[in-house]
Coordinates of C-alpha atoms (C1' of nucleotides) in Angstrom, one line a residue:
Chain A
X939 CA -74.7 -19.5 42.3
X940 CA -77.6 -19.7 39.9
X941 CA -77.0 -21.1 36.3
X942 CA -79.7 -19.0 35.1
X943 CA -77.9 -16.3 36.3
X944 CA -74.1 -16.3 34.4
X945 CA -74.2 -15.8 31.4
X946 CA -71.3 -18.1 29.2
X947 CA -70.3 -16.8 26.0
X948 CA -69.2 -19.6 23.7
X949 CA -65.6 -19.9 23.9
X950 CA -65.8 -19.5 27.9
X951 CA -68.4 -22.6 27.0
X952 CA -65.9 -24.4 25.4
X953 CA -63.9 -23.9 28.3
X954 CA -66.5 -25.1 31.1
X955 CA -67.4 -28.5 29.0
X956 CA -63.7 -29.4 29.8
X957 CA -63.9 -28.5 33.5
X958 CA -67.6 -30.6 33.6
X959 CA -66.4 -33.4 31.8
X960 CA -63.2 -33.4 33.9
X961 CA -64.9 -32.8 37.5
X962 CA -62.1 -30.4 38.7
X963 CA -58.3 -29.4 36.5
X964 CA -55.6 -27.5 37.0
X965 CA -54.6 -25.1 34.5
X966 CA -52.3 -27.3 32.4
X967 CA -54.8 -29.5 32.2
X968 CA -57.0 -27.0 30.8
X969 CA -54.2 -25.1 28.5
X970 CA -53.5 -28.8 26.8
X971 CA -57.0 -29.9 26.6
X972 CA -58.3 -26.4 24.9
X973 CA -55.3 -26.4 22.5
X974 CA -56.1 -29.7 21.6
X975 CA -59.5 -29.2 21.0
X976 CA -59.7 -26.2 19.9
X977 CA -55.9 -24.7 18.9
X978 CA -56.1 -22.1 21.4
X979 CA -52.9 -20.5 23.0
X980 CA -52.3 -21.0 26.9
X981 CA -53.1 -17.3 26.9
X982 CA -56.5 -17.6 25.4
X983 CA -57.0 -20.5 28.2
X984 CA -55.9 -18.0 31.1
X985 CA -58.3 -15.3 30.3
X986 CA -61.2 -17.4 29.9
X987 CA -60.6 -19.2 32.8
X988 CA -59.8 -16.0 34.9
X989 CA -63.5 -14.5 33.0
X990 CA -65.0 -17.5 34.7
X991 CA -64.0 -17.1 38.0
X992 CA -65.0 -13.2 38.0
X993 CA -68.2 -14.2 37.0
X994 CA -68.4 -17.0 39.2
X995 CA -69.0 -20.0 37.0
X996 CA -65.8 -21.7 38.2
X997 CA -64.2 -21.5 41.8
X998 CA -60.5 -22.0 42.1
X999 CA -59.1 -24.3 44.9
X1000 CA -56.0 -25.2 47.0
X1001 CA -53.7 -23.5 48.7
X1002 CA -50.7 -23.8 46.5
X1003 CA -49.8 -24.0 42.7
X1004 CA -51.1 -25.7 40.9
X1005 CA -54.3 -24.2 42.2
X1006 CA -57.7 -26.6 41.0
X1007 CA -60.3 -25.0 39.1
X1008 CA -64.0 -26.5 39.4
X1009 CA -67.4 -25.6 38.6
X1010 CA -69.2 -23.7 40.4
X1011 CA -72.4 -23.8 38.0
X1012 CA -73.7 -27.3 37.0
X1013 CA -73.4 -28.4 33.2
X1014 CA -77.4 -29.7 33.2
X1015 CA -78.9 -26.6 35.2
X1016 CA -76.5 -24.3 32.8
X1017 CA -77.8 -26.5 29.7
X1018 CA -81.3 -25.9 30.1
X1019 CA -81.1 -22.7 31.5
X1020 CA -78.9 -21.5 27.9
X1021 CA -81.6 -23.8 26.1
X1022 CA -84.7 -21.6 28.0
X1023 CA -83.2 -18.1 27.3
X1024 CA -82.8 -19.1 23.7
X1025 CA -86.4 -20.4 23.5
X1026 CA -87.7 -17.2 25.6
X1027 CA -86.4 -15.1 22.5
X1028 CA -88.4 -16.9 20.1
X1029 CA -91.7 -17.1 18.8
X1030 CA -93.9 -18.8 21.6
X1031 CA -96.5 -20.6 18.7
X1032 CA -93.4 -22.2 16.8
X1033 CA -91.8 -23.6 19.7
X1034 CA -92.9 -27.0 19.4
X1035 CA -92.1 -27.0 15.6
X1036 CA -88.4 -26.0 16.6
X1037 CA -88.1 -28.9 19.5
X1038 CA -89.6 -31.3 17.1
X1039 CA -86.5 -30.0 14.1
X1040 CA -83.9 -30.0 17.4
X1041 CA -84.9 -34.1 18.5
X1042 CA -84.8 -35.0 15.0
X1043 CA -81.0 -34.2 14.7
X1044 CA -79.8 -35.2 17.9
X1045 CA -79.0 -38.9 19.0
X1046 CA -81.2 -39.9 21.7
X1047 CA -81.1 -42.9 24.5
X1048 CA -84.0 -44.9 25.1
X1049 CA -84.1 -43.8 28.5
X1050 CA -84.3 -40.3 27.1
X1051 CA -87.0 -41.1 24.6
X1052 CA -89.3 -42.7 27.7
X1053 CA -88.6 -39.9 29.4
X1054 CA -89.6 -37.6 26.9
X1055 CA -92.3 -39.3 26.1
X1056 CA -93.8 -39.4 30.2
X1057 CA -93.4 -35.3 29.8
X1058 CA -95.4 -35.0 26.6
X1059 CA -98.0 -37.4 28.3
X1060 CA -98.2 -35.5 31.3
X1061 CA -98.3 -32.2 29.3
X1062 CA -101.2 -33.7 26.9
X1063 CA -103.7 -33.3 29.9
X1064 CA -103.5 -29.8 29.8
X1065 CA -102.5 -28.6 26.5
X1066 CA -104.7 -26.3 24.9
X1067 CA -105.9 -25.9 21.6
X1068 CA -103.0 -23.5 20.1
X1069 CA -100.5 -21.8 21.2
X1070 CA -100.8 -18.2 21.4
X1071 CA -98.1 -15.9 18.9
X1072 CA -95.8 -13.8 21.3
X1073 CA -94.0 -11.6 18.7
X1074 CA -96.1 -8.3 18.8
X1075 CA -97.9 -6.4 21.3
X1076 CA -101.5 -7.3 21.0
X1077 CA -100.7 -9.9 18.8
X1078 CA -103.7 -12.0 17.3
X1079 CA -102.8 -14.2 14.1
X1080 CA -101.7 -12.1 10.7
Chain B
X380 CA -80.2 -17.9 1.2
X381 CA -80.0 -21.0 3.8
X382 CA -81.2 -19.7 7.1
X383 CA -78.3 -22.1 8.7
X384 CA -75.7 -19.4 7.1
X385 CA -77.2 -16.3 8.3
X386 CA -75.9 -15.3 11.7
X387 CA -78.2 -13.3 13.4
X388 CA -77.6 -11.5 16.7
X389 CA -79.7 -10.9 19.6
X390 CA -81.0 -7.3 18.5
X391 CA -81.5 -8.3 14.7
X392 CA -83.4 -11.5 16.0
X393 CA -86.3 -9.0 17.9
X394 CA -86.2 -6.9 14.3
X395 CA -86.8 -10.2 12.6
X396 CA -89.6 -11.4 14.6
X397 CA -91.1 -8.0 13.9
X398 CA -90.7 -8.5 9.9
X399 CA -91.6 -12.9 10.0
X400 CA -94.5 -11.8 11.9
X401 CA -96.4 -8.7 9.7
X402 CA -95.0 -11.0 6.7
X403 CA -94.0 -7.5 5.0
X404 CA -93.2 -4.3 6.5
X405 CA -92.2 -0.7 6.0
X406 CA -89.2 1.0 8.2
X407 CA -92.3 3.0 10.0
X408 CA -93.7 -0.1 11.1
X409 CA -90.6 -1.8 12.4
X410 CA -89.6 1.7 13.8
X411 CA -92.9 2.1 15.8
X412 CA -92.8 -2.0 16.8
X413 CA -89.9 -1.9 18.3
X414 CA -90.0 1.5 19.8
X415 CA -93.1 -0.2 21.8
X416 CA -91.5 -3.8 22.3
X417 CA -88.0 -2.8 23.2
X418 CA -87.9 0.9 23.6
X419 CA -85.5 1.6 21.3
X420 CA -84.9 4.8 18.7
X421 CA -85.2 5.0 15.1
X422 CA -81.7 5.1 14.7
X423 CA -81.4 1.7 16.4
X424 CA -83.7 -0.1 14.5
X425 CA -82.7 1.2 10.9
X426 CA -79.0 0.6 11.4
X427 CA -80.2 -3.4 12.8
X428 CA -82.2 -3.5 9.6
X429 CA -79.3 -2.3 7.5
X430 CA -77.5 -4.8 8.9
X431 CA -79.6 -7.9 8.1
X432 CA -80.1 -6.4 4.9
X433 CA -76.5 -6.7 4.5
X434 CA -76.3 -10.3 5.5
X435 CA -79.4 -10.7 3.3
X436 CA -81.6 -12.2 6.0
X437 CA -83.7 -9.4 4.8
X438 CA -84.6 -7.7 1.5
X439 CA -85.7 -4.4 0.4
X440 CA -89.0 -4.4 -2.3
X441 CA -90.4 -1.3 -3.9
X442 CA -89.2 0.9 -6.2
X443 CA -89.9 4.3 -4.2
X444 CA -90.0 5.4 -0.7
X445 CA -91.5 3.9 1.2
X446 CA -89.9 0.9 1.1
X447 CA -91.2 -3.1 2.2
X448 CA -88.9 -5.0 3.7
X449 CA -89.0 -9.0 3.6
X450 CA -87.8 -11.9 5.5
X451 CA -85.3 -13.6 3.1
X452 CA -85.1 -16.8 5.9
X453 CA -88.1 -18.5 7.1
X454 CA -88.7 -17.8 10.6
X455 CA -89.4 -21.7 11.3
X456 CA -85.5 -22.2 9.4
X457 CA -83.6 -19.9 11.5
X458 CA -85.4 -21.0 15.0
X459 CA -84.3 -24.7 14.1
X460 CA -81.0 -23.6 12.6
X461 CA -80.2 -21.1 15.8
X462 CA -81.3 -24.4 18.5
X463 CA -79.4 -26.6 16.3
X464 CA -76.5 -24.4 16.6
X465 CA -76.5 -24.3 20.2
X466 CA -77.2 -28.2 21.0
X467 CA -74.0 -29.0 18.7
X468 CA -72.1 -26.8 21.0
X469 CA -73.1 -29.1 24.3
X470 CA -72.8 -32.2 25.4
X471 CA -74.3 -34.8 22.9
X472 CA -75.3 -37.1 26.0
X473 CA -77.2 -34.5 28.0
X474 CA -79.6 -33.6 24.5
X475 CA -82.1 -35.4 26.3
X476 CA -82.7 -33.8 29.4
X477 CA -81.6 -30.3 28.1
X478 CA -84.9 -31.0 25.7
X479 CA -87.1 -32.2 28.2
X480 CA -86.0 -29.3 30.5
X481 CA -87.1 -27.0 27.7
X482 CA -90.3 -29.0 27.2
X483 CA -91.4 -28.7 30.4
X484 CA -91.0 -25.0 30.7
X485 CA -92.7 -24.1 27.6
X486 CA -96.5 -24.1 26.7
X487 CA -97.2 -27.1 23.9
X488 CA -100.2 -27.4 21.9
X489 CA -102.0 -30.3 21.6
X490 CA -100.9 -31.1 18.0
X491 CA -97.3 -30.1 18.8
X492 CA -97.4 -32.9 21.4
X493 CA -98.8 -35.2 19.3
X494 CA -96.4 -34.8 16.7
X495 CA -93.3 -34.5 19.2
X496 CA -94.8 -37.8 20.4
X497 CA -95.1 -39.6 16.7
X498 CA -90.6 -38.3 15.8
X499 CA -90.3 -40.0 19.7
X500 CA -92.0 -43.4 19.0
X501 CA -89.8 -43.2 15.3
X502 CA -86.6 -42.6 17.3
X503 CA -87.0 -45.6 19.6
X504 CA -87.3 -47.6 17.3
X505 CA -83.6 -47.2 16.6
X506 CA -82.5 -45.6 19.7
X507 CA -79.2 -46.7 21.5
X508 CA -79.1 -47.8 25.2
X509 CA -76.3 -44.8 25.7
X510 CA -75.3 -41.5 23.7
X511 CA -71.7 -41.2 24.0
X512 CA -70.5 -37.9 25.6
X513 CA -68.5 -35.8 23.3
X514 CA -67.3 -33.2 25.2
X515 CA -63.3 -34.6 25.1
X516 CA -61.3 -35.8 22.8
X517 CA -61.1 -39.7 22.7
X518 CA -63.5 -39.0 25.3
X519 CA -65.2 -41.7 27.9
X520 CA -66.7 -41.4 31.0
X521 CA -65.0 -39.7 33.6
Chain C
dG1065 C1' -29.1 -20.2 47.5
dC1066 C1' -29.7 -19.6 42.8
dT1067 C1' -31.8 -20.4 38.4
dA1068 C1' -35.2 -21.9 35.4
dA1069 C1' -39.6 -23.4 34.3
dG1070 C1' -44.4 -23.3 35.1
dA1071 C1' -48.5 -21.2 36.8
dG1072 C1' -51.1 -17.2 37.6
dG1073 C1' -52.3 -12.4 36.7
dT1074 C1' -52.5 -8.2 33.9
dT1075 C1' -52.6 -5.8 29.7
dA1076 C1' -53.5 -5.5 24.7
dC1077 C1' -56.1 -5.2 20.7
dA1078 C1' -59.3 -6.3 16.8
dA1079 C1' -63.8 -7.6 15.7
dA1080 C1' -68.6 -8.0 16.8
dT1081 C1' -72.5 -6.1 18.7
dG1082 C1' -75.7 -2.8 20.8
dT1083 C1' -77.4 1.6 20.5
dA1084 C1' -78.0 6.1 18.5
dA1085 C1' -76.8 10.6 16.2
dA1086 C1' -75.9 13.0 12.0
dC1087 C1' -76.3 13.5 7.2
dT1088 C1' -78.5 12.9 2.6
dT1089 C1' -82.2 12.1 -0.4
dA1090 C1' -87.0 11.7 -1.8
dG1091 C1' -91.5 12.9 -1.7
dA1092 C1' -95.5 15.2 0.4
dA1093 C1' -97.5 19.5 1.4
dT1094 C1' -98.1 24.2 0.6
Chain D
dA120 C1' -91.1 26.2 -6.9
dT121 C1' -90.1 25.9 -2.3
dT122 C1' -90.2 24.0 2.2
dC123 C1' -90.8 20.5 5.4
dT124 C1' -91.1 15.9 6.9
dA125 C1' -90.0 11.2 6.5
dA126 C1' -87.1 7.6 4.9
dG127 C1' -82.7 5.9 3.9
dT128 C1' -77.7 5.9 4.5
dT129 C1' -73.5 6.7 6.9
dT130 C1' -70.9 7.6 10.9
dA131 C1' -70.0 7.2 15.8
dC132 C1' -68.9 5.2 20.1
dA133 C1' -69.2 2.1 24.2
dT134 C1' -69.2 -2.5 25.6
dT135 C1' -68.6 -7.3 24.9
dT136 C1' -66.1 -11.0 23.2
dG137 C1' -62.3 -13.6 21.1
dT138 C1' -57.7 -14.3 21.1
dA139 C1' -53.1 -13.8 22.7
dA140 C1' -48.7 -11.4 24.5
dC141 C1' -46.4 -9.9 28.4
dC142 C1' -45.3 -9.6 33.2
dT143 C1' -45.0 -11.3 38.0
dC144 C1' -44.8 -14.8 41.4
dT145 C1' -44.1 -19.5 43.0
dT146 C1' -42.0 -23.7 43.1
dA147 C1' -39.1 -27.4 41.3
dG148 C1' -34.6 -28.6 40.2
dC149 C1' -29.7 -28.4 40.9

DNA sequence: GCTAAGAGGTTACAAATGTAAACTTAGAAT
DNA sequence: ATTCTAAGTTTACATTTGTAACCTCTTAGC
C-alpha cells in the first residue's frame, strides 16, 4: 500500500503516530495512549482505528484477542507524501519562501542540517533563474 | 487579521490563490477563474467566497456593484502558517527528512537555495546532535 | 459451566466541507 | 419606466470527519 495513496485525516493521524512510535499495539494500548494524549473516549479510538484498517493504513494481526494493530503505511513515506500534497496546492514561486518560514521553526539535528544542505547543493546546479507562478492558467507575473 | 487564525479549507484555498494572485478581483473574475481551473459553477465559487468573507480572510471593497474583493491574509502568511500547522502535527524528529523530501520534489530558484542555504548554516551553528521524538507522552525511543 | 470484563464491531449524530440551486437586489439596456 | 442580466445573498444537500454510545463476541476468572 502506497502512502501517497491513503489519505489520513488528522485525528486518524493522531491515531497512526501512536501505532509508529509504538511499532505494533493492541487496542488498549491505543484506547489509553489516545485518551492520554488527547482525552478521547475508547469509542473515539475504535472507530478511528476500524477507519484505518478500511482504508488500509493499519493491518490487524493474530489470531485471537487481543488482536495487534500495525502499520501498514510508513510514518516517513506518509510524512512527505502529506507534506507534498500540501505543497502541490500552493503557489509553485513561493515555495521556497514557505520551506525557508517551516525550517526556521522547527528543531533540526546536525545530521539533518548536512543533509539538507548536500540537497540544496545538488539542486544549485540546476536551479534556474525564477520559479515560474502556478496559480492561473496562462499565468505570467501580475 | 493573523493569517495563523484563519482556517482555510481546501476549496477556499484554490479561491484564494485566484484573489493573492490578480491582487484584487471582482466575483466575474473569480467566477470565470475557477470555472476554467477547477470546473466549478458560479454557485460554488460565490458561496466559497462568502465564506472566507465570513472568516475575513477576505474583504469586500466598493460601494456599488460590482464589487472588489481583497485578500485580508498575505498569501506568503497563510502558506507558512498552513505548513507550520501540519509539521506541529508530526513527528518533531522526522522535520528533517519530511523537509528534504519536499525539497527534493519541488523546483527551487537559485536565490531560494541560497537563502534556504544561509537559515541552514545559522541553524548549525546551534543545532543539537538529536531532536527528540514527540510523538508519546514521556516519550523515548522505542 | 457460568458470569463478568474486555475487546471488537456497528450505529449514531453533529459539525465541517464541497458543491450548487434558488431567490433577491441592483444596475444596464432599451 | 420597464425589462433583462448580472451580482449578491440565502438555502439546500450529500459527503466527510470528529466524537462517542451501544451492541455483540470472546476470553479470563471463579
Amino acid at each position: 500500500m502506497d502512502a501517497k495513496n491513503v489519505t489520513i485525516t488528522d485525528s486518524e493521524w493522531m491515531v497512526m503516530r501512536a501505532i509508529w512510535t509504538m511499532g505494533h499495539a493492541t487496542s488498549r494500548e491505543l484506547i489509553d495512549a489516545m485518551n492520554e494524549l488527547e482525552g478521547w473516549s475508547a469509542s473515539t479510538t475504535k472507530t478511528l482505528l476500524h477507519r484505518l484498517i478500511q482504508k488500509q493504513a493499519v493491518a490487524q494481526h493474530g489470531g485471537s484477542r487481543p488482536f495487534t494493530y500495525k502499520p501498514v503505511v510508513g510514518e516517513k513515506e506518509s510524512m512527505v507524501a502529506a507534506a507534498d500534497d500540501l505543497f502541490d496546492h500552493m503557489c509553485a514561486m513561493r515555495a521556497g519562501s514557505t520551506i525557508a518560514g517551516v525550517i526556521q521553526s522547527r528543531e533540526l539535528s546536525r545530521a539533518d542540517i548536512a543533509n539538507l544542505q548536500a540537497i540544496l547543493a545538488e539542486k544549485a546546479k540546476t536551479a534556474p533563474e525564477e520559479v515560474q507562478c502556478n496559480c492561473l492558467p496562462g499565468d505570467q507575473t501580475f
